[in-house]
């Protein structure tokens, strides 16, 4: 039974990402505008929409970061290549992108790799996001420079370049976006890339 049914309330509008703050605990992401009663009896709920502008800004920042990192030679693509780099030099990894299309969601091996990469990133304070459109990533990153073959874009790492004092404004925006997402218990936020 949903809370709307229990309390006779109207469901939330669909089409927005909503977060709910339950009592004094941390917020929880709403799924399709429906919440399950946790049996807390009398617990106050506060609903907060995630601003669409913030999500669009994160998508644009990710696009800019990928282009900048590739130009500087600071981009590693591929699940296995990324795992090797994280094992050898985790302190050099600045950002992680996990990407999967709808058909990849059923790939158990890929999901296990994602779980391990997410755990590693959380343990090493590496910001991480998900992207649900590998084709858009491929359009931004392009094929492998060495062979011209399509790359495995399920995992992309952005590393720190050897340049002293390198600060990428897009990376700073994404770090802030990830921090804000963690504040609402969204540890691996999903970003939509711009068209």
PDB file of C-alpha atoms in Angstrom:
ATOM      1  CA  UNK A   1       0.000   0.000   0.000  1.00  0.00           C
ATOM      2  CA  UNK A   2       1.361   3.430  -0.884  1.00  0.00           C
ATOM      3  CA  UNK A   3       1.354   6.448   1.423  1.00  0.00           C
ATOM      4  CA  UNK A   4      -0.999   8.200  -0.988  1.00  0.00           C
ATOM      5  CA  UNK A   5      -3.512   5.400  -0.481  1.00  0.00           C
ATOM      6  CA  UNK A   6      -3.027   5.431   3.287  1.00  0.00           C
ATOM      7  CA  UNK A   7      -3.393   9.190   3.686  1.00  0.00           C
ATOM      8  CA  UNK A   8      -5.700   9.915   0.734  1.00  0.00           C
ATOM      9  CA  UNK A   9      -3.130  12.125  -1.004  1.00  0.00           C
ATOM     10  CA  UNK A  10      -2.594  12.759  -4.688  1.00  0.00           C
ATOM     11  CA  UNK A  11       0.484  11.077  -6.221  1.00  0.00           C
ATOM     12  CA  UNK A  12       3.435  13.259  -7.179  1.00  0.00           C
ATOM     13  CA  UNK A  13       3.699  14.494 -10.752  1.00  0.00           C
ATOM     14  CA  UNK A  14       5.579  12.086 -12.979  1.00  0.00           C
ATOM     15  CA  UNK A  15       8.527  13.261 -15.070  1.00  0.00           C
ATOM     16  CA  UNK A  16      10.639  14.761 -12.291  1.00  0.00           C
ATOM     17  CA  UNK A  17      13.302  13.263 -10.068  1.00  0.00           C
ATOM     18  CA  UNK A  18      11.944  13.650  -6.557  1.00  0.00           C
ATOM     19  CA  UNK A  19      13.653  13.128  -3.250  1.00  0.00           C
ATOM     20  CA  UNK A  20      11.946  12.546   0.056  1.00  0.00           C
ATOM     21  CA  UNK A  21      13.310  13.405   3.470  1.00  0.00           C
ATOM     22  CA  UNK A  22      11.835  11.078   6.093  1.00  0.00           C
ATOM     23  CA  UNK A  23      11.747  12.559   9.583  1.00  0.00           C
ATOM     24  CA  UNK A  24      15.230  13.593  10.648  1.00  0.00           C
ATOM     25  CA  UNK A  25      16.957  10.852   8.625  1.00  0.00           C
ATOM     26  CA  UNK A  26      18.520  11.253   5.224  1.00  0.00           C
ATOM     27  CA  UNK A  27      16.436  11.737   2.098  1.00  0.00           C
ATOM     28  CA  UNK A  28      15.476   8.798  -0.098  1.00  0.00           C
ATOM     29  CA  UNK A  29      14.835   8.912  -3.820  1.00  0.00           C
ATOM     30  CA  UNK A  30      11.221   8.416  -4.778  1.00  0.00           C
ATOM     31  CA  UNK A  31      10.411   5.837  -7.443  1.00  0.00           C
ATOM     32  CA  UNK A  32       7.649   6.873  -9.812  1.00  0.00           C
ATOM     33  CA  UNK A  33       5.978   9.041  -7.203  1.00  0.00           C
ATOM     34  CA  UNK A  34       5.140   6.149  -4.860  1.00  0.00           C
ATOM     35  CA  UNK A  35       6.495   5.519  -1.377  1.00  0.00           C
ATOM     36  CA  UNK A  36       6.133   2.514   0.863  1.00  0.00           C
ATOM     37  CA  UNK A  37       5.060   3.086   4.445  1.00  0.00           C
ATOM     38  CA  UNK A  38       7.942   2.137   6.709  1.00  0.00           C
ATOM     39  CA  UNK A  39       5.600   1.725   9.649  1.00  0.00           C
ATOM     40  CA  UNK A  40       7.044   4.800  11.357  1.00  0.00           C
ATOM     41  CA  UNK A  41       3.593   6.187  12.112  1.00  0.00           C
ATOM     42  CA  UNK A  42       3.466   9.968  12.100  1.00  0.00           C
ATOM     43  CA  UNK A  43       6.800  10.432  10.348  1.00  0.00           C
ATOM     44  CA  UNK A  44       6.872  13.683   8.377  1.00  0.00           C
ATOM     45  CA  UNK A  45       7.795  13.549   4.679  1.00  0.00           C
ATOM     46  CA  UNK A  46       9.339  16.453   2.788  1.00  0.00           C
ATOM     47  CA  UNK A  47       9.334  16.174  -1.014  1.00  0.00           C
ATOM     48  CA  UNK A  48      11.974  18.033  -2.996  1.00  0.00           C
ATOM     49  CA  UNK A  49      12.270  18.024  -6.805  1.00  0.00           C
ATOM     50  CA  UNK A  50      15.776  17.775  -8.200  1.00  0.00           C
ATOM     51  CA  UNK A  51      16.151  20.843 -10.423  1.00  0.00           C
ATOM     52  CA  UNK A  52      16.262  19.978 -14.123  1.00  0.00           C
ATOM     53  CA  UNK A  53      18.757  22.800 -14.731  1.00  0.00           C
ATOM     54  CA  UNK A  54      21.202  21.118 -12.332  1.00  0.00           C
ATOM     55  CA  UNK A  55      20.904  17.841 -14.241  1.00  0.00           C
ATOM     56  CA  UNK A  56      21.399  19.576 -17.617  1.00  0.00           C
ATOM     57  CA  UNK A  57      24.408  21.457 -16.255  1.00  0.00           C
ATOM     58  CA  UNK A  58      25.976  18.179 -15.136  1.00  0.00           C
ATOM     59  CA  UNK A  59      25.456  16.669 -18.597  1.00  0.00           C
ATOM     60  CA  UNK A  60      27.097  19.645 -20.269  1.00  0.00           C
ATOM     61  CA  UNK A  61      29.967  19.604 -17.758  1.00  0.00           C
ATOM     62  CA  UNK A  62      30.540  15.882 -18.399  1.00  0.00           C
ATOM     63  CA  UNK A  63      30.636  16.505 -22.157  1.00  0.00           C
ATOM     64  CA  UNK A  64      33.198  19.303 -21.664  1.00  0.00           C
ATOM     65  CA  UNK A  65      35.282  17.180 -19.300  1.00  0.00           C
ATOM     66  CA  UNK A  66      35.416  14.230 -21.708  1.00  0.00           C
ATOM     67  CA  UNK A  67      36.510  16.456 -24.604  1.00  0.00           C
ATOM     68  CA  UNK A  68      39.125  18.227 -22.450  1.00  0.00           C
ATOM     69  CA  UNK A  69      40.479  14.980 -20.959  1.00  0.00           C
ATOM     70  CA  UNK A  70      40.787  13.331 -24.344  1.00  0.00           C
ATOM     71  CA  UNK A  71      42.606  16.360 -25.748  1.00  0.00           C
ATOM     72  CA  UNK A  72      45.053  16.272 -22.798  1.00  0.00           C
ATOM     73  CA  UNK A  73      45.543  12.491 -22.967  1.00  0.00           C
ATOM     74  CA  UNK A  74      43.934  11.973 -19.546  1.00  0.00           C
ATOM     75  CA  UNK A  75      41.162   9.579 -20.580  1.00  0.00           C
ATOM     76  CA  UNK A  76      41.206   5.799 -20.097  1.00  0.00           C
ATOM     77  CA  UNK A  77      38.366   3.819 -21.677  1.00  0.00           C
ATOM     78  CA  UNK A  78      37.375   0.208 -21.041  1.00  0.00           C
ATOM     79  CA  UNK A  79      36.439  -1.853 -18.010  1.00  0.00           C
ATOM     80  CA  UNK A  80      39.667  -3.879 -17.954  1.00  0.00           C
ATOM     81  CA  UNK A  81      41.933  -0.927 -18.829  1.00  0.00           C
ATOM     82  CA  UNK A  82      40.280   1.113 -16.065  1.00  0.00           C
ATOM     83  CA  UNK A  83      40.628  -1.701 -13.529  1.00  0.00           C
ATOM     84  CA  UNK A  84      44.332  -2.012 -14.337  1.00  0.00           C
ATOM     85  CA  UNK A  85      44.865   1.734 -13.935  1.00  0.00           C
ATOM     86  CA  UNK A  86      42.951   1.862 -10.638  1.00  0.00           C
ATOM     87  CA  UNK A  87      45.024  -1.043  -9.334  1.00  0.00           C
ATOM     88  CA  UNK A  88      48.366   0.526 -10.336  1.00  0.00           C
ATOM     89  CA  UNK A  89      47.747   4.235  -9.630  1.00  0.00           C
ATOM     90  CA  UNK A  90      44.444   4.954  -7.820  1.00  0.00           C
ATOM     91  CA  UNK A  91      45.679   8.341  -6.548  1.00  0.00           C
ATOM     92  CA  UNK A  92      45.904   9.608 -10.125  1.00  0.00           C
ATOM     93  CA  UNK A  93      42.214   8.915 -10.928  1.00  0.00           C
ATOM     94  CA  UNK A  94      40.114  12.092 -10.721  1.00  0.00           C
ATOM     95  CA  UNK A  95      36.703  10.932 -12.010  1.00  0.00           C
ATOM     96  CA  UNK A  96      34.880   7.795 -13.164  1.00  0.00           C
ATOM     97  CA  UNK A  97      32.021   7.344 -15.646  1.00  0.00           C
ATOM     98  CA  UNK A  98      30.087   4.069 -15.907  1.00  0.00           C
ATOM     99  CA  UNK A  99      27.946   3.665 -19.013  1.00  0.00           C
ATOM    100  CA  UNK A 100      25.357   1.066 -19.923  1.00  0.00           C
ATOM    101  CA  UNK A 101      22.499   0.916 -22.392  1.00  0.00           C
ATOM    102  CA  UNK A 102      19.174  -0.768 -21.679  1.00  0.00           C
ATOM    103  CA  UNK A 103      20.392  -4.087 -23.130  1.00  0.00           C
ATOM    104  CA  UNK A 104      23.529  -3.968 -20.939  1.00  0.00           C
ATOM    105  CA  UNK A 105      21.427  -4.018 -17.764  1.00  0.00           C
ATOM    106  CA  UNK A 106      21.006  -7.800 -18.153  1.00  0.00           C
ATOM    107  CA  UNK A 107      24.749  -8.432 -18.530  1.00  0.00           C
ATOM    108  CA  UNK A 108      25.597  -9.990 -15.150  1.00  0.00           C
ATOM    109  CA  UNK A 109      29.371  -9.890 -15.677  1.00  0.00           C
ATOM    110  CA  UNK A 110      29.251  -6.175 -16.536  1.00  0.00           C
ATOM    111  CA  UNK A 111      27.077  -5.436 -13.493  1.00  0.00           C
ATOM    112  CA  UNK A 112      29.568  -7.274 -11.246  1.00  0.00           C
ATOM    113  CA  UNK A 113      32.394  -5.175 -12.728  1.00  0.00           C
ATOM    114  CA  UNK A 114      30.322  -2.026 -12.099  1.00  0.00           C
ATOM    115  CA  UNK A 115      29.747  -3.027  -8.476  1.00  0.00           C
ATOM    116  CA  UNK A 116      33.464  -3.606  -7.911  1.00  0.00           C
ATOM    117  CA  UNK A 117      34.416  -0.329  -9.625  1.00  0.00           C
ATOM    118  CA  UNK A 118      31.809   1.591  -7.598  1.00  0.00           C
ATOM    119  CA  UNK A 119      33.127   0.103  -4.366  1.00  0.00           C
ATOM    120  CA  UNK A 120      36.710   0.939  -5.315  1.00  0.00           C
ATOM    121  CA  UNK A 121      35.756   4.524  -6.220  1.00  0.00           C
ATOM    122  CA  UNK A 122      33.846   5.025  -2.955  1.00  0.00           C
ATOM    123  CA  UNK A 123      36.742   3.599  -0.939  1.00  0.00           C
ATOM    124  CA  UNK A 124      39.262   5.883  -2.682  1.00  0.00           C
ATOM    125  CA  UNK A 125      37.100   9.058  -2.729  1.00  0.00           C
ATOM    126  CA  UNK A 126      36.755   9.078  -6.519  1.00  0.00           C
ATOM    127  CA  UNK A 127      33.584  10.749  -7.789  1.00  0.00           C
ATOM    128  CA  UNK A 128      31.546   8.472 -10.034  1.00  0.00           C
ATOM    129  CA  UNK A 129      28.500   8.908 -12.290  1.00  0.00           C
ATOM    130  CA  UNK A 130      26.432   6.727 -14.604  1.00  0.00           C
ATOM    131  CA  UNK A 131      25.394   7.447 -18.174  1.00  0.00           C
ATOM    132  CA  UNK A 132      22.598   5.509 -19.863  1.00  0.00           C
ATOM    133  CA  UNK A 133      23.582   6.201 -23.471  1.00  0.00           C
ATOM    134  CA  UNK A 134      26.785   4.571 -24.738  1.00  0.00           C
ATOM    135  CA  UNK A 135      26.117   5.882 -28.284  1.00  0.00           C
ATOM    136  CA  UNK A 136      26.293   9.506 -27.086  1.00  0.00           C
ATOM    137  CA  UNK A 137      29.544   8.720 -25.280  1.00  0.00           C
ATOM    138  CA  UNK A 138      30.928   7.157 -28.457  1.00  0.00           C
ATOM    139  CA  UNK A 139      30.025  10.308 -30.400  1.00  0.00           C
ATOM    140  CA  UNK A 140      31.960  12.428 -27.882  1.00  0.00           C
ATOM    141  CA  UNK A 141      34.972  10.173 -27.300  1.00  0.00           C
ATOM    142  CA  UNK A 142      35.198   8.557 -30.724  1.00  0.00           C
ATOM    143  CA  UNK A 143      37.093   5.403 -31.731  1.00  0.00           C
ATOM    144  CA  UNK A 144      40.463   4.315 -30.408  1.00  0.00           C
ATOM    145  CA  UNK A 145      43.251   6.593 -31.610  1.00  0.00           C
ATOM    146  CA  UNK A 146      45.615   3.634 -32.052  1.00  0.00           C
ATOM    147  CA  UNK A 147      43.500   1.238 -34.107  1.00  0.00           C
ATOM    148  CA  UNK A 148      40.431   3.228 -35.109  1.00  0.00           C
ATOM    149  CA  UNK A 149      38.324   0.417 -33.611  1.00  0.00           C
ATOM    150  CA  UNK A 150      35.297   1.216 -31.422  1.00  0.00           C
ATOM    151  CA  UNK A 151      36.262   1.429 -27.760  1.00  0.00           C
ATOM    152  CA  UNK A 152      34.752  -0.283 -24.752  1.00  0.00           C
ATOM    153  CA  UNK A 153      33.056   2.738 -23.200  1.00  0.00           C
ATOM    154  CA  UNK A 154      31.375   0.963 -20.279  1.00  0.00           C
ATOM    155  CA  UNK A 155      33.941   2.537 -17.950  1.00  0.00           C
ATOM    156  CA  UNK A 156      35.855   5.768 -18.522  1.00  0.00           C
ATOM    157  CA  UNK A 157      38.397   7.184 -16.106  1.00  0.00           C
ATOM    158  CA  UNK A 158      39.650  10.755 -16.100  1.00  0.00           C
ATOM    159  CA  UNK A 159      43.150  10.984 -14.669  1.00  0.00           C
ATOM    160  CA  UNK A 160      45.126  13.951 -13.424  1.00  0.00           C
ATOM    161  CA  UNK A 161      47.555  15.192 -16.085  1.00  0.00           C
ATOM    162  CA  UNK A 162      51.205  15.695 -15.307  1.00  0.00           C
ATOM    163  CA  UNK A 163      50.692  19.468 -15.511  1.00  0.00           C
ATOM    164  CA  UNK A 164      51.070  21.354 -12.242  1.00  0.00           C
ATOM    165  CA  UNK A 165      48.040  23.312 -11.113  1.00  0.00           C
ATOM    166  CA  UNK A 166      45.656  21.783 -13.663  1.00  0.00           C
ATOM    167  CA  UNK A 167      42.112  22.750 -12.780  1.00  0.00           C
ATOM    168  CA  UNK A 168      39.271  21.887 -15.116  1.00  0.00           C
ATOM    169  CA  UNK A 169      36.110  23.922 -14.411  1.00  0.00           C
ATOM    170  CA  UNK A 170      33.956  21.085 -15.770  1.00  0.00           C
ATOM    171  CA  UNK A 171      35.570  18.630 -13.333  1.00  0.00           C
ATOM    172  CA  UNK A 172      34.942  21.045 -10.468  1.00  0.00           C
ATOM    173  CA  UNK A 173      31.252  21.331 -11.479  1.00  0.00           C
ATOM    174  CA  UNK A 174      30.944  17.540 -11.600  1.00  0.00           C
ATOM    175  CA  UNK A 175      32.665  17.150  -8.223  1.00  0.00           C
ATOM    176  CA  UNK A 176      30.126  19.576  -6.747  1.00  0.00           C
ATOM    177  CA  UNK A 177      27.248  17.741  -8.491  1.00  0.00           C
ATOM    178  CA  UNK A 178      28.441  14.413  -7.029  1.00  0.00           C
ATOM    179  CA  UNK A 179      28.799  15.928  -3.556  1.00  0.00           C
ATOM    180  CA  UNK A 180      25.268  17.352  -3.709  1.00  0.00           C
ATOM    181  CA  UNK A 181      23.965  13.988  -4.929  1.00  0.00           C
ATOM    182  CA  UNK A 182      25.646  12.165  -2.048  1.00  0.00           C
ATOM    183  CA  UNK A 183      23.963  14.610   0.343  1.00  0.00           C
ATOM    184  CA  UNK A 184      20.629  13.172  -0.826  1.00  0.00           C
ATOM    185  CA  UNK A 185      21.926   9.566  -0.692  1.00  0.00           C
ATOM    186  CA  UNK A 186      22.362   9.234  -4.452  1.00  0.00           C
ATOM    187  CA  UNK A 187      25.875   7.763  -4.400  1.00  0.00           C
ATOM    188  CA  UNK A 188      26.152   7.088  -8.131  1.00  0.00           C
ATOM    189  CA  UNK A 189      23.984   9.702  -9.865  1.00  0.00           C
ATOM    190  CA  UNK A 190      22.858   9.221 -13.440  1.00  0.00           C
ATOM    191  CA  UNK A 191      23.683  12.007 -15.898  1.00  0.00           C
ATOM    192  CA  UNK A 192      21.986  12.601 -19.231  1.00  0.00           C
ATOM    193  CA  UNK A 193      24.364  13.878 -21.885  1.00  0.00           C
ATOM    194  CA  UNK A 194      23.177  16.804 -24.045  1.00  0.00           C
ATOM    195  CA  UNK A 195      22.007  16.167 -27.601  1.00  0.00           C
TER     196      UNK A 195
END
